[in-house]
Short mmCIF file of C-alpha atoms in Angstrom, two decimals:
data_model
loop_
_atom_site.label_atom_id
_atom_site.label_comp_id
_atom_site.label_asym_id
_atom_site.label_seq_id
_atom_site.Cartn_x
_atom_site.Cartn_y
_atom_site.Cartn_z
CA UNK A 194 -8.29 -6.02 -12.07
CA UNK A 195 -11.46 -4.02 -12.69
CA UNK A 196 -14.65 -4.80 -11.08
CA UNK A 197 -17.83 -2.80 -12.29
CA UNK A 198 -21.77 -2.17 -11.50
CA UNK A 199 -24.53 -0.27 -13.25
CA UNK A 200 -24.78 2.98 -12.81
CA UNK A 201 -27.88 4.31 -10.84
CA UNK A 202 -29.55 7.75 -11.65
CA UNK A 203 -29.24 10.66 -9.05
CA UNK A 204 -26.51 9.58 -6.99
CA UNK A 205 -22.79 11.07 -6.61
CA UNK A 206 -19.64 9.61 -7.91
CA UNK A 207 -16.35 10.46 -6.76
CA UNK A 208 -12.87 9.40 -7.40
CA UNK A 209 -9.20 8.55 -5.31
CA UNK A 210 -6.19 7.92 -7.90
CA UNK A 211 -3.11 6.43 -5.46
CA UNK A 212 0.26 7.00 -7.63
CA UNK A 213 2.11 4.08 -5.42
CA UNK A 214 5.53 3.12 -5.77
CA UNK A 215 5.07 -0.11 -6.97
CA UNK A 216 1.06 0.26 -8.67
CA UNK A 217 -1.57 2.95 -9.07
CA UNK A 218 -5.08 2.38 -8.09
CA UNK A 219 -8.36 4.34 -9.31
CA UNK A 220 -11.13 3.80 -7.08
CA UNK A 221 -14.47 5.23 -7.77
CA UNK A 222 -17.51 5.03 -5.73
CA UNK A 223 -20.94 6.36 -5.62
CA UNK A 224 -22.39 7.43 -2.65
CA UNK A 225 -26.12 6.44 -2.65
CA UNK A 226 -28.10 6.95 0.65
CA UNK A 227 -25.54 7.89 2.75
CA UNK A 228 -23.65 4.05 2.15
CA UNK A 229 -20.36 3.94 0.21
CA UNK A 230 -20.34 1.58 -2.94
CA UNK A 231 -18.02 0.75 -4.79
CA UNK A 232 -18.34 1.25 -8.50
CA UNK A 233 -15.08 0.64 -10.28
CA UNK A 234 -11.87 -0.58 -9.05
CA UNK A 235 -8.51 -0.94 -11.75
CA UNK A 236 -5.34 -1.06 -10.52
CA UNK A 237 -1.54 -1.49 -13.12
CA UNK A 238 1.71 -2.30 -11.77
CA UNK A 239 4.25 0.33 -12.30
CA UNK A 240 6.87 0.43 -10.45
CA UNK A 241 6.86 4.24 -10.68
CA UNK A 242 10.01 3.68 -7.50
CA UNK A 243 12.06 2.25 -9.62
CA UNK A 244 15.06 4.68 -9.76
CA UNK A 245 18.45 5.26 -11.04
CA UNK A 246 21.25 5.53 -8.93
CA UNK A 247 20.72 8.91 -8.18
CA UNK A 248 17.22 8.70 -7.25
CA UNK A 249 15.84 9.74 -9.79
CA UNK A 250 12.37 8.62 -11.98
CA UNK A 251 13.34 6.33 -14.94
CA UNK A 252 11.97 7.57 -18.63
CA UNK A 253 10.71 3.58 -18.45
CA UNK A 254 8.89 4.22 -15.22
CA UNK A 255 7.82 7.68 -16.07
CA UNK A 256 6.37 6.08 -19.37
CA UNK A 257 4.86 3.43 -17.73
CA UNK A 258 3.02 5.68 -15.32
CA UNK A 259 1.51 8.08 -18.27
CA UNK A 260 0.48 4.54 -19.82
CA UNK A 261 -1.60 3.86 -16.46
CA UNK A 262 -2.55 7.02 -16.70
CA UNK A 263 -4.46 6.90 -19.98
CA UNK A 264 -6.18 3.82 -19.29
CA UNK A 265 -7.43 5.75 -16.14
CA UNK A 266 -8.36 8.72 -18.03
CA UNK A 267 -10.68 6.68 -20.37
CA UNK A 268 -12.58 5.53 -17.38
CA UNK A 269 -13.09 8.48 -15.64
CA UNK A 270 -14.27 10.34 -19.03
CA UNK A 271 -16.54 7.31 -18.91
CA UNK A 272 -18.07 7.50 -15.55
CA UNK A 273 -17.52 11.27 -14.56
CA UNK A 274 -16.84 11.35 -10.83
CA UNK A 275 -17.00 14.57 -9.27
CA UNK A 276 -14.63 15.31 -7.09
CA UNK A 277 -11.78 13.50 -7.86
CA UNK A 278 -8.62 13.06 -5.71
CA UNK A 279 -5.05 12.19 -7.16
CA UNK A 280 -2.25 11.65 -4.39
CA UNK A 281 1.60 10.61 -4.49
CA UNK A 282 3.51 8.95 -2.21
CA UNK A 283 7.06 7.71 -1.86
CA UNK A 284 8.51 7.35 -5.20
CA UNK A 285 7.23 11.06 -6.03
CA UNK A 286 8.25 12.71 -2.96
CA UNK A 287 12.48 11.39 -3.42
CA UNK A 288 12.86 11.94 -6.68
CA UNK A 289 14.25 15.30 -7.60
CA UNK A 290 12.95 14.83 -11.07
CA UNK A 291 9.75 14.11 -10.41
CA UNK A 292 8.19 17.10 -12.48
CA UNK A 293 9.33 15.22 -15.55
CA UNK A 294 6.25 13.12 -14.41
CA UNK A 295 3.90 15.38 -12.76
CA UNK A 296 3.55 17.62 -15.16
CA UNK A 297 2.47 15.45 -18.40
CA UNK A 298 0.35 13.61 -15.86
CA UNK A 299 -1.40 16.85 -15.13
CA UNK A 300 -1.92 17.59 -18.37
CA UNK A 301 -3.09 14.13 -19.31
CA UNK A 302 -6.08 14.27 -16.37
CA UNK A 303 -6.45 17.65 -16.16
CA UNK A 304 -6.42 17.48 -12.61
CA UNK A 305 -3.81 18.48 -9.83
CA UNK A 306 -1.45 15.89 -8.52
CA UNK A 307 -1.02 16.29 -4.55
CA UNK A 308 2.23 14.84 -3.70
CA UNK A 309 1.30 13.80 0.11
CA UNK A 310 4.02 13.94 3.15
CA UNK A 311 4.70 10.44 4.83
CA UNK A 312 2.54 11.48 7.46
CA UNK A 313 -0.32 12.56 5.75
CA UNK A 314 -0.21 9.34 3.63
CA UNK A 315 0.25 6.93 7.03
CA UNK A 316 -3.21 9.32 8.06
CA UNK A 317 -5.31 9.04 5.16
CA UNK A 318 -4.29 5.04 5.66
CA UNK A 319 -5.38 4.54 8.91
CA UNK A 320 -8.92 6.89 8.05
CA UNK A 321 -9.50 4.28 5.31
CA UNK A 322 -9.08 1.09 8.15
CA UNK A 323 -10.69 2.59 10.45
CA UNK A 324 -14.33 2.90 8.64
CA UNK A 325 -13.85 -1.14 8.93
CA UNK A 326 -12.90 -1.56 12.66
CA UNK A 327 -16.11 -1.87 14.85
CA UNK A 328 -16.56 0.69 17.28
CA UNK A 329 -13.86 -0.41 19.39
CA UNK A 330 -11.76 1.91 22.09
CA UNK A 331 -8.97 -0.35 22.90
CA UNK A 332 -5.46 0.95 20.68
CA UNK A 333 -4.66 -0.65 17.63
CA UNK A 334 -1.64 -0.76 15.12
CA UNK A 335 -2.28 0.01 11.35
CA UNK A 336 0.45 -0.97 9.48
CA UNK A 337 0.71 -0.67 5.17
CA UNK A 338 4.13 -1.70 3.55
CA UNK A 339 4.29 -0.28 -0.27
CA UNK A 340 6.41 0.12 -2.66
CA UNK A 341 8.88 2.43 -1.24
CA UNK A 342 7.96 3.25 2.53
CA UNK A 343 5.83 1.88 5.28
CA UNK A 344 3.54 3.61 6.65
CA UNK A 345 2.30 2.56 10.78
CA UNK A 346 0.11 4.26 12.56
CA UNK A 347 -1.36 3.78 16.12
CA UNK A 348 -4.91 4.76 17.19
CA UNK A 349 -8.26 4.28 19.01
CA UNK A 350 -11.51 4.10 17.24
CA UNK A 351 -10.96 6.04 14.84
CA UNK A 352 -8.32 9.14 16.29
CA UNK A 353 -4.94 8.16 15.15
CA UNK A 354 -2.28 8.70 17.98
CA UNK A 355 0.78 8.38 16.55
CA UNK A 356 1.64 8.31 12.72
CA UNK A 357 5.15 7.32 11.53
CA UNK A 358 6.12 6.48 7.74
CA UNK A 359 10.00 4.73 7.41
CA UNK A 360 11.30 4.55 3.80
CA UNK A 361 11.64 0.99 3.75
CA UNK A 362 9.52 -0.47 0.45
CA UNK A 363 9.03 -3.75 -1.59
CA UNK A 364 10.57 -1.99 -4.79
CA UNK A 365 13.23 0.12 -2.97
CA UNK A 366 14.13 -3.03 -1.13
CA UNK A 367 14.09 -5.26 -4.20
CA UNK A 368 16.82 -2.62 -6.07
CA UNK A 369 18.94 -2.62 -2.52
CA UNK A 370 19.01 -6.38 -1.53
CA UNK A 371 17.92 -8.65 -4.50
CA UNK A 372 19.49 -6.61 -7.51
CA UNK A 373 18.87 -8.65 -10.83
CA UNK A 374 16.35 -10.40 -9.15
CA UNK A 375 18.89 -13.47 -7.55
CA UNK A 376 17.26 -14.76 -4.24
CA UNK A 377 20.12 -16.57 -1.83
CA UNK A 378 19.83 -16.78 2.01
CA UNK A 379 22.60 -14.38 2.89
CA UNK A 380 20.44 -11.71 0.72
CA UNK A 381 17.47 -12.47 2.25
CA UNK A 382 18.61 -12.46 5.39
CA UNK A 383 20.74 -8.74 5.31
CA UNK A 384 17.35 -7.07 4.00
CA UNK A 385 15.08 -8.66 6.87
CA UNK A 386 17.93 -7.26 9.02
CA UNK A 387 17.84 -4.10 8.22
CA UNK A 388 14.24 -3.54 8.20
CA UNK A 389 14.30 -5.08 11.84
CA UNK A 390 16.42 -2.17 12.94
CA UNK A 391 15.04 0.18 10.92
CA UNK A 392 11.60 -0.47 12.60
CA UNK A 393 12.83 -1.38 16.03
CA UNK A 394 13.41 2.17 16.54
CA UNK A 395 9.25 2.90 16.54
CA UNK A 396 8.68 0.00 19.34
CA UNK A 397 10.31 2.03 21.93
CA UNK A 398 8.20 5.34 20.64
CA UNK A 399 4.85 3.36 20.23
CA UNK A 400 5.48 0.80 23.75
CA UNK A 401 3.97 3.47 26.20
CA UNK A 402 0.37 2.70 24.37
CA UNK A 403 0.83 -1.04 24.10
CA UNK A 404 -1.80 -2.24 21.09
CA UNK A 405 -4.61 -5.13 21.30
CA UNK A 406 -4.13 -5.90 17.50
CA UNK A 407 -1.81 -4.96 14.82
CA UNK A 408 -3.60 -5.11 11.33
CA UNK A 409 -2.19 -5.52 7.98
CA UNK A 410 -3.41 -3.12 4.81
CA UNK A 411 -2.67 -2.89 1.52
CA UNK A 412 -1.01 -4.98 -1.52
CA UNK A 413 1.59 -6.20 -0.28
CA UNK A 414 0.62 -7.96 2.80
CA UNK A 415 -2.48 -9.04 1.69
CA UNK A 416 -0.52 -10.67 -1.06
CA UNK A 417 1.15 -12.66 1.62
CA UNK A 418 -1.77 -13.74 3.51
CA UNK A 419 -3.40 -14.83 0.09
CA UNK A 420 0.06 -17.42 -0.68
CA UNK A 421 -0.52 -18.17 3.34
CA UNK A 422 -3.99 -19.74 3.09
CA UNK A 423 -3.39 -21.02 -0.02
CA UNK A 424 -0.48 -23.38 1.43
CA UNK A 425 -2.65 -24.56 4.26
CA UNK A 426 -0.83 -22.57 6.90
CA UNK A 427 -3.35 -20.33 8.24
CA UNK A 428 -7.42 -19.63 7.93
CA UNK A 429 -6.69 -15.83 7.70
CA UNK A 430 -4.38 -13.56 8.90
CA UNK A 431 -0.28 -13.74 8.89
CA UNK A 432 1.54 -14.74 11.89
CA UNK A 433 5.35 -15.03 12.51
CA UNK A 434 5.56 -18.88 11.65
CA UNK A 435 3.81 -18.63 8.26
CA UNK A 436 5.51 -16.16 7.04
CA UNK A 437 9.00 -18.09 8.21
CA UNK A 438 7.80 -20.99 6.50
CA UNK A 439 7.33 -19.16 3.62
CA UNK A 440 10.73 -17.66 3.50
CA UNK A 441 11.80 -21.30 3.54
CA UNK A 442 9.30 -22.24 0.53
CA UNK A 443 11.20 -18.81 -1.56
CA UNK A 444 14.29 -20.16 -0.83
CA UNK A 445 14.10 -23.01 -2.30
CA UNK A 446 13.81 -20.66 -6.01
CA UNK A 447 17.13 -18.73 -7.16
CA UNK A 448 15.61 -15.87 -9.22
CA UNK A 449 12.46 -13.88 -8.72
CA UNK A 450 11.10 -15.06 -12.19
CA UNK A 451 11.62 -18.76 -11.05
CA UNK A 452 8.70 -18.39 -8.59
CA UNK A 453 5.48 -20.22 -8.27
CA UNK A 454 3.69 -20.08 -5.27
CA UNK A 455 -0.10 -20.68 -5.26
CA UNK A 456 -1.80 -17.74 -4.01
CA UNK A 457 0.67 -15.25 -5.95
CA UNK A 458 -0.17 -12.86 -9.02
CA UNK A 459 2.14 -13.02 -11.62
CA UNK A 460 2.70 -8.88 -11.21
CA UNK A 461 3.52 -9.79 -7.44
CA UNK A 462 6.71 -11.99 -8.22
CA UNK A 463 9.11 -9.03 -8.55
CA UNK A 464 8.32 -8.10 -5.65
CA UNK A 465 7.46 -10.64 -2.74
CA UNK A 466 10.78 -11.89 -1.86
CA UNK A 467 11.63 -7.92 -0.47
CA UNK A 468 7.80 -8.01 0.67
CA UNK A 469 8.30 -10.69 3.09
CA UNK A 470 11.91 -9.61 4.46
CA UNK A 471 10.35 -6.38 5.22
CA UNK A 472 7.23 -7.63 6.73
CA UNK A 473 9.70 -10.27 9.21
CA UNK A 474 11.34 -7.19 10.32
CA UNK A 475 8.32 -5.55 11.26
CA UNK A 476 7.19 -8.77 13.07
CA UNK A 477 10.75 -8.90 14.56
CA UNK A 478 11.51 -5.23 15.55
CA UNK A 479 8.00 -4.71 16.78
CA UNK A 480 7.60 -8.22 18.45
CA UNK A 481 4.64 -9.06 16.34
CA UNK A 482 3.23 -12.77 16.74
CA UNK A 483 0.03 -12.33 14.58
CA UNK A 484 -1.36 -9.61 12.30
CA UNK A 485 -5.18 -9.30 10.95
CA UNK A 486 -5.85 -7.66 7.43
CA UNK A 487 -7.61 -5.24 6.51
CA UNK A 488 -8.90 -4.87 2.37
CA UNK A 489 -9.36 -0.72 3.24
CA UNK A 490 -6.23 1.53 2.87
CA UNK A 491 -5.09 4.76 1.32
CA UNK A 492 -7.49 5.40 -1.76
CA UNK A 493 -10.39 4.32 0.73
CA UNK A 494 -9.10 7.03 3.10
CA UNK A 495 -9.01 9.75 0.64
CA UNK A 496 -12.78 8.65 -0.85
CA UNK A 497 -14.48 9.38 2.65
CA UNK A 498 -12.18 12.14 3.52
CA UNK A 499 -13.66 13.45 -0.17
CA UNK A 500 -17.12 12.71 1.86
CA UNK A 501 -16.35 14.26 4.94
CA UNK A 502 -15.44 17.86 3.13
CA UNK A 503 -18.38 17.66 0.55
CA UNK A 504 -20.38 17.29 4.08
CA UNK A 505 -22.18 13.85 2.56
CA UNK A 506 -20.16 11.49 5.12
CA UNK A 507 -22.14 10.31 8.09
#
């Protein structure tokens, strides 16, 4: 998708590439007295975390990324933002080949490729929430499941406390529990599993600063809360029964292609069915009732982080 505005003389444009797991995102924005706007947003699907048994980056994803990569290229040549940002997260910090990638895609932007430590990412996330969270005190939980970890991160205002990032994602999690794309119950229900112990772990770490909200970021649970008010279950926002109601609605397909759900991009199908197992897991292992969303995440972190070191951020 790729949304675009005229460009105004004597203001500053600046970029954030996010090299996800699953899709990469260029953002870039112009900052023009002191506000934030956005000027162009394009994001591809990937699925750079698709690996091979051993881990590893497949010549199909790596080729798909460079592809991305081009069309990126064109518009930045285009628009020349200055600086620009290019971070990687899950899928290039497990794979042992992952300078097979890295350094064509260097050479293709001409730009460095920071490959950014699950806590660094699960930071830069919650600095791109929290420029949308009114000036609020009381503790909050950021949580952003991608394509091959999940990043949550608990914090006031905008001071993070306490920043974890599990490797639990909607493409890792689609290879591991619905290989070949076949949806049954028993599948469904061994991947929701594990992701509820998997996260159950961080409830006992994060209790001792209980939360007033939990908010969602990011494609993959916005995703869900788009096929949740589109079937009439909820205004805004995911809670625990919508999102077991939906499991019921994917159940009722056998194969990830067979799915139509109102709401639900096309590039999303692969993908949902591990989506929502994860995201009942989190619900369950962090006894979640109700999550908020938030359209800010990662890229929008590293843009006014950008701001904050040129000095320009306010």
């Amino acid at each position: 998708m790729t949304e675009t505005a005229s460009r105004a003389p004597q203001s500053t444009y600046l970029a954030a590439i996010d090299l996800g797991s699953n899709s990469f995102h260029l953002n870039i924005a112009q900052l023009d007295c002191g506000q934030i706007r956005p000027i162009h947003t394009l994001s591809e699907r990937v699925q750079l975390g698709e690996a091979t048994h051993t881990g590893a980056l497949t010549q199909a994803a790596i080729g798909r990324g460079l592809t991305c990569l081009e069309h990126f290229k064109q518009l930045l040549d285009e628009t020349g933002p200055d600086p620009v940002r290019v971070v990687g997260t899950h899928a290039l910090r497990r794979a042992a080949n992952r300078q097979d990638f890295i350094i064509p895609a260097e050479a293709l932007l001409g730009l460095p490729i920071e490959i950014l430590p699950g806590e660094e990412e699960a930071r830069l996330i919650y600095t791109g929430v929290a420029h949308t969270l009114s000036d609020n005190q009381a503790p909050h939980l950021v949580v952003d499941v991608g394509g091959g970890s999940t990043e949550f991160i608990l914090g006031s205002n905008a001071k993070p406390i306490r920043l974890e990032s599990l490797p639990l994602g909607c493409v890792s999690y689609g290879e591991a529990f619905f290989s070949g794309g076949d949806i049954t119950a028993a599948r469904f229900d061994a991947a929701c599993y594990q992701a509820t112990q998997d996260v159950s772990a961080l409830y006992q770490r994060f209790n001792p600063t209980p939360w007033q909200e939990t908010i969602g970021a990011s494609g993959t649970l916005l995703a869900l809360e788009r096929i949740i008010i589109a079937a009439g279950w909820r205004a805004s926002g995911i809670d625990r029964a919508s999102l077991i109601a939906l499991r019921q609605k994917l159940l009722t397909f056998h194969h990830v292609g067979d799915i139509n759900l109102a709401g639900l991009s096309a590039h999303r199908k692969a993908v949902v069915t591990a989506g929502l197992a994860i995201t009942l897991g989190i619900f369950d292992g962090l006894h979640l009732t109700a999550m908020t969303t938030s359209t800010s995440a990662l890229r929008e972190g590293v843009i006014h982080e950008l701001l904050a070191q040129s000095g320009h951020e306010q």
